[in-house]
Amino acid sequence: DPETGYQYSQFTHYYRKFRKNKGLSMVQHHKPGERGYVDFAGRTLGWTDQRTGEVHEAQIFVGALGYSHYLFAFAVASQNSGDWITCNRSWLEHLGGAPSIITSDNLKAAVIKPGAEPVLNRTYREFADHYGIGLLPARSRKPKDKSKVENGVRLINRWAIVKLKNRTFFSLAEINAALQECVDYINNRIRPQWKATRRDLFQQFDLPALLPLPAEPFVYAEWFENIRVRNSYHVRLHEHGYSVPHELVGEFVSARVTQTTVEIFRNASRVASHERSFVPNEYTTDIRHCPEPPRAYLEHQDRTSVV
């Protein structure tokens, strides 16, 4: 536009000024023990099942502390919720404490719906509550929100994954033993700008400031939402049926499943609790959940079997 447009020299002047401002970056200040950052590395390591000969790809979890940059890496089979919790729990046990805040990426095992008010995965929220940790996920497409673990991932890729990619492993345990050696090398290197190692800074500053771990580790539980109660007053979980009070037929309930128990909730109130069964296509029934005629029949069957 000849009437209102810039001449080329003036345009380049303002454009250089714009680019200079776009390159600005805020310095993040970290207090000892306050912030931890977690993510999965993009690269994987293969391992071979000796029984079947099948090759699996191990996902590599990376944890980093904000103050000391102390790193941790752990191999698991997948990025699902159970393995994500295993990684986070192993990281805290390795540290011997917990940071006050954890910043993660927006994978489904951590965040169901990202945004200004992210919806957290229910199991991950329970995990954080168990350890007294605040969760602050990174914003979508804002890698600088978790720059500490982004840098940690680059180091793990360079000094561990690339170094180990040509080795043959036969289990996740073998991969984790090799990873530990590589991560120890990174944590024990003296950084010139600090005149100290990551381990030195961790032991001197971060470790005393971490939250103490509870006496019992977190027990992983899988949540199932919006389950409709069938006419048989049972809900089906992992191919097994569990009873609920017959008055709830047609209602929607949620269930919390661990390795040992199944708990069923209606409007945040627990309505049933069962020992978990791994027998498929069978039913676990609490006689108190039955309507009166079937209850009388079942009680009669119990008395008959005793006699």
mmCIF file of C-alpha atoms in Angstrom:
data_model
loop_
_atom_site.group_PDB
_atom_site.id
_atom_site.type_symbol
_atom_site.label_atom_id
_atom_site.label_comp_id
_atom_site.label_asym_id
_atom_site.label_seq_id
_atom_site.Cartn_x
_atom_site.Cartn_y
_atom_site.Cartn_z
ATOM 1 C CA ASP A 1 0.000 0.000 0.000
ATOM 2 C CA PRO A 2 1.946 3.069 -1.215
ATOM 3 C CA GLU A 3 -0.121 5.483 0.873
ATOM 4 C CA THR A 4 0.294 3.878 4.319
ATOM 5 C CA GLY A 5 2.971 1.180 3.897
ATOM 6 C CA TYR A 6 6.585 1.287 5.138
ATOM 7 C CA GLN A 7 9.600 1.702 2.948
ATOM 8 C CA TYR A 8 11.752 -1.443 2.923
ATOM 9 C CA SER A 9 14.434 -0.006 5.234
ATOM 10 C CA GLN A 10 11.849 1.137 7.774
ATOM 11 C CA PHE A 11 10.065 -2.217 7.604
ATOM 12 C CA THR A 12 13.276 -4.153 8.302
ATOM 13 C CA HIS A 13 14.056 -1.795 11.208
ATOM 14 C CA TYR A 14 10.744 -2.548 12.912
ATOM 15 C CA TYR A 15 10.929 -6.216 12.027
ATOM 16 C CA ARG A 16 14.375 -6.565 13.663
ATOM 17 C CA LYS A 17 12.991 -4.814 16.744
ATOM 18 C CA PHE A 18 10.017 -7.226 16.773
ATOM 19 C CA ARG A 19 12.276 -10.285 16.439
ATOM 20 C CA LYS A 20 14.481 -9.058 19.263
ATOM 21 C CA ASN A 21 11.485 -8.834 21.612
ATOM 22 C CA LYS A 22 10.232 -12.254 20.517
ATOM 23 C CA GLY A 23 13.525 -13.802 21.597
ATOM 24 C CA LEU A 24 13.104 -12.781 25.233
ATOM 25 C CA SER A 25 12.882 -15.557 27.807
ATOM 26 C CA MET A 26 11.972 -15.356 31.495
ATOM 27 C CA VAL A 27 14.505 -16.707 33.992
ATOM 28 C CA GLN A 28 12.935 -19.245 36.330
ATOM 29 C CA HIS A 29 14.109 -19.158 39.933
ATOM 30 C CA HIS A 30 13.869 -22.418 41.880
ATOM 31 C CA LYS A 31 13.919 -23.030 45.608
ATOM 32 C CA PRO A 32 15.479 -26.244 46.952
ATOM 33 C CA GLY A 33 12.983 -29.092 47.085
ATOM 34 C CA GLU A 34 10.158 -27.049 45.606
ATOM 35 C CA ARG A 35 9.769 -28.164 41.977
ATOM 36 C CA GLY A 36 10.115 -31.429 40.112
ATOM 37 C CA TYR A 37 9.596 -32.036 36.386
ATOM 38 C CA VAL A 38 8.656 -35.328 34.711
ATOM 39 C CA ASP A 39 8.175 -36.568 31.158
ATOM 40 C CA PHE A 40 8.819 -39.520 28.867
ATOM 41 C CA ALA A 41 11.805 -39.362 26.532
ATOM 42 C CA GLY A 42 10.884 -39.534 22.872
ATOM 43 C CA ARG A 43 13.259 -42.424 22.139
ATOM 44 C CA THR A 44 12.852 -45.992 23.354
ATOM 45 C CA LEU A 45 15.118 -48.958 24.121
ATOM 46 C CA GLY A 46 14.380 -52.448 22.853
ATOM 47 C CA TRP A 47 14.414 -55.661 24.856
ATOM 48 C CA THR A 48 13.826 -59.252 23.775
ATOM 49 C CA ASP A 49 11.560 -61.759 25.505
ATOM 50 C CA GLN A 50 13.701 -64.915 25.682
ATOM 51 C CA ARG A 51 10.639 -67.207 25.805
ATOM 52 C CA THR A 52 8.973 -65.922 22.643
ATOM 53 C CA GLY A 53 11.739 -64.022 20.876
ATOM 54 C CA GLU A 54 9.406 -61.013 20.633
ATOM 55 C CA VAL A 55 11.068 -57.587 20.748
ATOM 56 C CA HIS A 56 9.435 -54.920 22.932
ATOM 57 C CA GLU A 57 10.102 -51.188 23.110
ATOM 58 C CA ALA A 58 10.658 -49.783 26.602
ATOM 59 C CA GLN A 59 9.452 -46.255 27.330
ATOM 60 C CA ILE A 60 11.984 -44.145 29.237
ATOM 61 C CA PHE A 61 10.672 -41.913 32.030
ATOM 62 C CA VAL A 62 12.811 -38.913 33.035
ATOM 63 C CA GLY A 63 12.552 -36.915 36.262
ATOM 64 C CA ALA A 64 14.470 -33.725 37.103
ATOM 65 C CA LEU A 65 14.575 -31.462 40.144
ATOM 66 C CA GLY A 66 14.371 -27.728 39.551
ATOM 67 C CA TYR A 67 17.140 -26.536 41.863
ATOM 68 C CA SER A 68 19.907 -29.128 41.524
ATOM 69 C CA HIS A 69 18.914 -30.474 38.061
ATOM 70 C CA TYR A 70 19.360 -33.952 39.620
ATOM 71 C CA LEU A 71 18.213 -36.540 37.061
ATOM 72 C CA PHE A 72 16.438 -39.883 37.221
ATOM 73 C CA ALA A 73 15.496 -42.339 34.454
ATOM 74 C CA PHE A 74 13.331 -45.452 34.559
ATOM 75 C CA ALA A 75 12.177 -47.905 31.867
ATOM 76 C CA VAL A 76 8.625 -49.266 31.720
ATOM 77 C CA ALA A 77 6.562 -51.172 29.185
ATOM 78 C CA SER A 78 4.158 -48.375 28.215
ATOM 79 C CA GLN A 79 2.925 -44.871 28.905
ATOM 80 C CA ASN A 80 -0.386 -46.013 30.408
ATOM 81 C CA SER A 81 -1.650 -44.877 33.792
ATOM 82 C CA GLY A 82 -0.278 -47.852 35.751
ATOM 83 C CA ASP A 83 3.247 -47.500 34.371
ATOM 84 C CA TRP A 84 3.108 -43.706 34.801
ATOM 85 C CA ILE A 85 2.313 -44.117 38.495
ATOM 86 C CA THR A 86 5.060 -46.754 38.842
ATOM 87 C CA CYS A 87 7.571 -44.304 37.332
ATOM 88 C CA ASN A 88 6.565 -41.417 39.583
ATOM 89 C CA ARG A 89 6.580 -43.617 42.698
ATOM 90 C CA SER A 90 10.005 -45.062 41.801
ATOM 91 C CA TRP A 91 11.348 -41.536 41.272
ATOM 92 C CA LEU A 92 10.175 -40.358 44.715
ATOM 93 C CA GLU A 93 11.542 -43.487 46.394
ATOM 94 C CA HIS A 94 14.883 -42.912 44.652
ATOM 95 C CA LEU A 95 14.950 -39.304 45.860
ATOM 96 C CA GLY A 96 13.963 -40.271 49.400
ATOM 97 C CA GLY A 97 11.350 -37.501 49.448
ATOM 98 C CA ALA A 98 8.921 -35.540 47.315
ATOM 99 C CA PRO A 99 9.045 -32.065 45.761
ATOM 100 C CA SER A 100 6.208 -29.719 46.706
ATOM 101 C CA ILE A 101 5.078 -29.329 43.076
ATOM 102 C CA ILE A 102 5.368 -31.631 40.060
ATOM 103 C CA THR A 103 5.084 -30.302 36.514
ATOM 104 C CA SER A 104 4.321 -32.911 33.876
ATOM 105 C CA ASP A 105 3.522 -33.040 30.190
ATOM 106 C CA ASN A 106 -0.121 -33.410 29.106
ATOM 107 C CA LEU A 107 -0.147 -37.160 28.450
ATOM 108 C CA LYS A 108 -3.467 -38.872 29.257
ATOM 109 C CA ALA A 109 -2.003 -40.678 32.267
ATOM 110 C CA ALA A 110 -1.533 -37.260 33.901
ATOM 111 C CA VAL A 111 -4.019 -34.859 32.290
ATOM 112 C CA ILE A 112 -7.401 -35.821 30.852
ATOM 113 C CA LYS A 113 -8.109 -32.378 29.402
ATOM 114 C CA PRO A 114 -5.428 -29.648 29.149
ATOM 115 C CA GLY A 115 -6.252 -25.961 29.248
ATOM 116 C CA ALA A 116 -6.415 -22.955 31.553
ATOM 117 C CA GLU A 117 -8.070 -25.207 34.165
ATOM 118 C CA PRO A 118 -6.737 -28.682 33.301
ATOM 119 C CA VAL A 119 -8.704 -31.792 34.230
ATOM 120 C CA LEU A 120 -6.270 -34.139 35.954
ATOM 121 C CA ASN A 121 -6.303 -37.906 35.695
ATOM 122 C CA ARG A 122 -8.121 -39.112 38.812
ATOM 123 C CA THR A 123 -5.524 -41.732 39.729
ATOM 124 C CA TYR A 124 -2.652 -39.255 39.325
ATOM 125 C CA ARG A 125 -4.525 -36.769 41.519
ATOM 126 C CA GLU A 126 -4.905 -39.453 44.201
ATOM 127 C CA PHE A 127 -1.199 -40.203 43.901
ATOM 128 C CA ALA A 128 -0.351 -36.521 44.466
ATOM 129 C CA ASP A 129 -2.726 -36.278 47.433
ATOM 130 C CA HIS A 130 -1.126 -39.357 48.998
ATOM 131 C CA TYR A 131 2.310 -37.700 48.937
ATOM 132 C CA GLY A 132 1.096 -34.138 49.649
ATOM 133 C CA ILE A 133 2.224 -32.892 46.224
ATOM 134 C CA GLY A 134 0.706 -30.138 44.091
ATOM 135 C CA LEU A 135 0.294 -30.883 40.371
ATOM 136 C CA LEU A 136 0.897 -28.094 37.850
ATOM 137 C CA PRO A 137 0.890 -29.475 34.280
ATOM 138 C CA ALA A 138 2.750 -27.596 31.569
ATOM 139 C CA ARG A 139 0.656 -25.563 29.156
ATOM 140 C CA SER A 140 0.000 -27.137 25.776
ATOM 141 C CA ARG A 141 2.799 -26.480 23.273
ATOM 142 C CA LYS A 142 4.820 -24.582 25.928
ATOM 143 C CA PRO A 143 7.934 -26.763 26.427
ATOM 144 C CA LYS A 144 9.683 -23.989 28.401
ATOM 145 C CA ASP A 145 7.208 -24.628 31.227
ATOM 146 C CA LYS A 146 9.158 -27.839 31.839
ATOM 147 C CA SER A 147 12.546 -26.825 30.472
ATOM 148 C CA LYS A 148 14.412 -28.666 33.234
ATOM 149 C CA VAL A 149 13.091 -32.047 32.154
ATOM 150 C CA GLU A 150 13.378 -31.101 28.458
ATOM 151 C CA ASN A 151 17.108 -30.552 29.045
ATOM 152 C CA GLY A 152 17.188 -33.739 31.092
ATOM 153 C CA VAL A 153 15.613 -35.689 28.224
ATOM 154 C CA ARG A 154 18.300 -34.389 25.862
ATOM 155 C CA LEU A 155 21.016 -35.528 28.262
ATOM 156 C CA ILE A 156 19.407 -38.947 28.777
ATOM 157 C CA ASN A 157 19.059 -39.365 25.008
ATOM 158 C CA ARG A 158 22.706 -38.440 24.432
ATOM 159 C CA TRP A 159 24.428 -40.157 27.355
ATOM 160 C CA ALA A 160 22.141 -43.136 27.931
ATOM 161 C CA ILE A 161 19.718 -44.105 25.157
ATOM 162 C CA VAL A 162 22.105 -43.533 22.243
ATOM 163 C CA LYS A 163 24.895 -45.197 24.199
ATOM 164 C CA LEU A 164 22.771 -48.273 24.989
ATOM 165 C CA LYS A 165 20.785 -48.641 21.760
ATOM 166 C CA ASN A 166 23.108 -51.324 20.301
ATOM 167 C CA ARG A 167 23.132 -53.446 23.464
ATOM 168 C CA THR A 168 20.892 -56.496 23.767
ATOM 169 C CA PHE A 169 18.570 -56.581 26.776
ATOM 170 C CA PHE A 170 16.298 -59.391 27.922
ATOM 171 C CA SER A 171 14.195 -57.579 30.520
ATOM 172 C CA LEU A 172 13.179 -54.166 31.776
ATOM 173 C CA ALA A 173 15.262 -54.816 34.896
ATOM 174 C CA GLU A 174 18.418 -55.123 32.750
ATOM 175 C CA ILE A 175 17.596 -51.843 31.001
ATOM 176 C CA ASN A 176 17.030 -50.079 34.328
ATOM 177 C CA ALA A 177 20.363 -51.327 35.700
ATOM 178 C CA ALA A 178 22.175 -49.980 32.615
ATOM 179 C CA LEU A 179 20.236 -46.700 32.754
ATOM 180 C CA GLN A 180 21.208 -46.226 36.383
ATOM 181 C CA GLU A 181 24.899 -46.424 35.494
ATOM 182 C CA CYS A 182 24.488 -43.815 32.755
ATOM 183 C CA VAL A 183 22.443 -41.455 34.931
ATOM 184 C CA ASP A 184 24.959 -41.785 37.775
ATOM 185 C CA TYR A 185 27.639 -40.655 35.328
ATOM 186 C CA ILE A 186 25.585 -37.552 34.440
ATOM 187 C CA ASN A 187 24.777 -36.718 38.064
ATOM 188 C CA ASN A 188 28.409 -37.166 39.152
ATOM 189 C CA ARG A 189 29.956 -34.912 36.472
ATOM 190 C CA ILE A 190 31.290 -31.601 37.770
ATOM 191 C CA ARG A 191 29.638 -28.664 35.995
ATOM 192 C CA PRO A 192 32.124 -25.773 35.583
ATOM 193 C CA GLN A 193 29.537 -23.024 36.160
ATOM 194 C CA TRP A 194 28.582 -24.588 39.494
ATOM 195 C CA LYS A 195 31.965 -26.071 40.458
ATOM 196 C CA ALA A 196 29.896 -28.966 41.789
ATOM 197 C CA THR A 197 27.970 -31.993 40.570
ATOM 198 C CA ARG A 198 24.210 -32.439 40.378
ATOM 199 C CA ARG A 199 24.515 -35.021 43.160
ATOM 200 C CA ASP A 200 26.397 -32.557 45.393
ATOM 201 C CA LEU A 201 23.698 -29.912 44.963
ATOM 202 C CA PHE A 202 20.945 -32.477 45.462
ATOM 203 C CA GLN A 203 22.391 -33.830 48.710
ATOM 204 C CA GLN A 204 23.274 -30.380 50.071
ATOM 205 C CA PHE A 205 20.143 -28.414 49.124
ATOM 206 C CA ASP A 206 17.297 -30.401 47.574
ATOM 207 C CA LEU A 207 17.261 -33.506 49.761
ATOM 208 C CA PRO A 208 16.851 -31.692 53.130
ATOM 209 C CA ALA A 209 14.011 -29.605 51.652
ATOM 210 C CA LEU A 210 11.973 -32.466 50.141
ATOM 211 C CA LEU A 211 8.681 -33.507 51.721
ATOM 212 C CA PRO A 212 9.005 -36.735 53.758
ATOM 213 C CA LEU A 213 7.494 -39.832 52.196
ATOM 214 C CA PRO A 214 4.472 -41.424 53.931
ATOM 215 C CA ALA A 215 4.934 -44.701 55.780
ATOM 216 C CA GLU A 216 3.034 -46.645 53.109
ATOM 217 C CA PRO A 217 3.657 -46.276 49.360
ATOM 218 C CA PHE A 218 0.787 -45.324 47.080
ATOM 219 C CA VAL A 219 -1.345 -48.260 45.924
ATOM 220 C CA TYR A 220 -2.286 -47.959 42.276
ATOM 221 C CA ALA A 221 -6.009 -47.961 41.597
ATOM 222 C CA GLU A 222 -7.828 -47.883 38.282
ATOM 223 C CA TRP A 223 -11.029 -45.823 38.058
ATOM 224 C CA PHE A 224 -14.048 -46.660 35.898
ATOM 225 C CA GLU A 225 -16.665 -43.933 35.443
ATOM 226 C CA ASN A 226 -20.338 -43.864 34.394
ATOM 227 C CA ILE A 227 -21.042 -47.599 34.681
ATOM 228 C CA ARG A 228 -24.717 -48.440 34.335
ATOM 229 C CA VAL A 229 -25.969 -51.014 36.867
ATOM 230 C CA ARG A 230 -27.560 -53.971 35.070
ATOM 231 C CA ASN A 231 -30.865 -55.624 35.942
ATOM 232 C CA SER A 232 -28.869 -58.329 37.679
ATOM 233 C CA TYR A 233 -27.665 -55.565 40.117
ATOM 234 C CA HIS A 234 -24.055 -56.322 39.132
ATOM 235 C CA VAL A 235 -21.457 -54.214 37.348
ATOM 236 C CA ARG A 236 -18.898 -55.818 35.060
ATOM 237 C CA LEU A 237 -15.233 -54.964 35.585
ATOM 238 C CA HIS A 238 -12.375 -56.796 33.858
ATOM 239 C CA GLU A 239 -14.754 -59.543 32.691
ATOM 240 C CA HIS A 240 -16.052 -60.198 36.228
ATOM 241 C CA GLY A 241 -19.373 -59.131 37.805
ATOM 242 C CA TYR A 242 -19.616 -57.442 41.238
ATOM 243 C CA SER A 243 -22.890 -56.815 43.058
ATOM 244 C CA VAL A 244 -24.278 -53.476 44.245
ATOM 245 C CA PRO A 245 -27.504 -52.797 46.205
ATOM 246 C CA HIS A 246 -30.430 -53.786 43.980
ATOM 247 C CA GLU A 247 -32.007 -50.340 44.441
ATOM 248 C CA LEU A 248 -29.316 -48.944 42.127
ATOM 249 C CA VAL A 249 -30.441 -50.880 39.041
ATOM 250 C CA GLY A 250 -30.416 -48.472 36.090
ATOM 251 C CA GLU A 251 -28.273 -45.908 37.928
ATOM 252 C CA PHE A 252 -24.723 -44.889 37.016
ATOM 253 C CA VAL A 253 -21.867 -45.656 39.399
ATOM 254 C CA SER A 254 -18.074 -45.422 39.436
ATOM 255 C CA ALA A 255 -15.577 -48.072 40.536
ATOM 256 C CA ARG A 256 -12.094 -48.050 42.010
ATOM 257 C CA VAL A 257 -10.124 -51.234 41.299
ATOM 258 C CA THR A 258 -6.815 -52.220 42.910
ATOM 259 C CA GLN A 259 -4.955 -55.524 42.769
ATOM 260 C CA THR A 260 -6.854 -56.735 45.845
ATOM 261 C CA THR A 261 -10.138 -54.824 46.169
ATOM 262 C CA VAL A 262 -13.040 -53.425 44.162
ATOM 263 C CA GLU A 263 -14.927 -50.425 45.571
ATOM 264 C CA ILE A 264 -18.082 -49.063 43.941
ATOM 265 C CA PHE A 265 -19.350 -45.506 44.493
ATOM 266 C CA ARG A 266 -22.563 -43.618 43.864
ATOM 267 C CA ASN A 267 -22.336 -39.802 44.146
ATOM 268 C CA ALA A 268 -18.989 -40.076 46.001
ATOM 269 C CA SER A 269 -20.487 -42.477 48.587
ATOM 270 C CA ARG A 270 -19.214 -46.047 48.686
ATOM 271 C CA VAL A 271 -22.069 -48.476 48.133
ATOM 272 C CA ALA A 272 -20.163 -51.763 47.775
ATOM 273 C CA SER A 273 -16.774 -53.283 48.472
ATOM 274 C CA HIS A 274 -15.510 -56.687 47.299
ATOM 275 C CA GLU A 275 -12.352 -58.717 47.240
ATOM 276 C CA ARG A 276 -11.096 -58.616 43.669
ATOM 277 C CA SER A 277 -11.508 -61.767 41.610
ATOM 278 C CA PHE A 278 -9.511 -62.634 38.504
ATOM 279 C CA VAL A 279 -11.900 -65.410 37.392
ATOM 280 C CA PRO A 280 -13.477 -64.319 34.078
ATOM 281 C CA ASN A 281 -17.196 -64.576 33.352
ATOM 282 C CA GLU A 282 -18.127 -65.206 36.995
ATOM 283 C CA TYR A 283 -19.905 -63.125 39.648
ATOM 284 C CA THR A 284 -19.104 -61.974 43.165
ATOM 285 C CA THR A 285 -22.297 -61.311 45.110
ATOM 286 C CA ASP A 286 -22.882 -59.797 48.545
ATOM 287 C CA ILE A 287 -26.122 -61.348 49.807
ATOM 288 C CA ARG A 288 -27.101 -58.024 51.415
ATOM 289 C CA HIS A 289 -27.381 -56.500 47.936
ATOM 290 C CA CYS A 290 -30.088 -58.942 46.803
ATOM 291 C CA PRO A 291 -33.830 -58.208 46.822
ATOM 292 C CA GLU A 292 -35.798 -60.239 49.395
ATOM 293 C CA PRO A 293 -36.837 -63.401 47.432
ATOM 294 C CA PRO A 294 -33.381 -64.202 46.010
ATOM 295 C CA ARG A 295 -31.835 -63.343 49.381
ATOM 296 C CA ALA A 296 -34.000 -65.910 51.151
ATOM 297 C CA TYR A 297 -33.082 -68.503 48.504
ATOM 298 C CA LEU A 298 -29.342 -67.810 48.855
ATOM 299 C CA GLU A 299 -29.537 -67.937 52.652
ATOM 300 C CA HIS A 300 -31.326 -71.301 52.385
ATOM 301 C CA GLN A 301 -28.597 -72.552 50.031
ATOM 302 C CA ASP A 302 -25.923 -71.477 52.529
ATOM 303 C CA ARG A 303 -27.645 -73.298 55.391
ATOM 304 C CA THR A 304 -28.083 -76.420 53.263
ATOM 305 C CA SER A 305 -24.437 -76.460 52.254
ATOM 306 C CA VAL A 306 -23.372 -76.189 55.911
ATOM 307 C CA VAL A 307 -25.589 -79.166 56.901
#
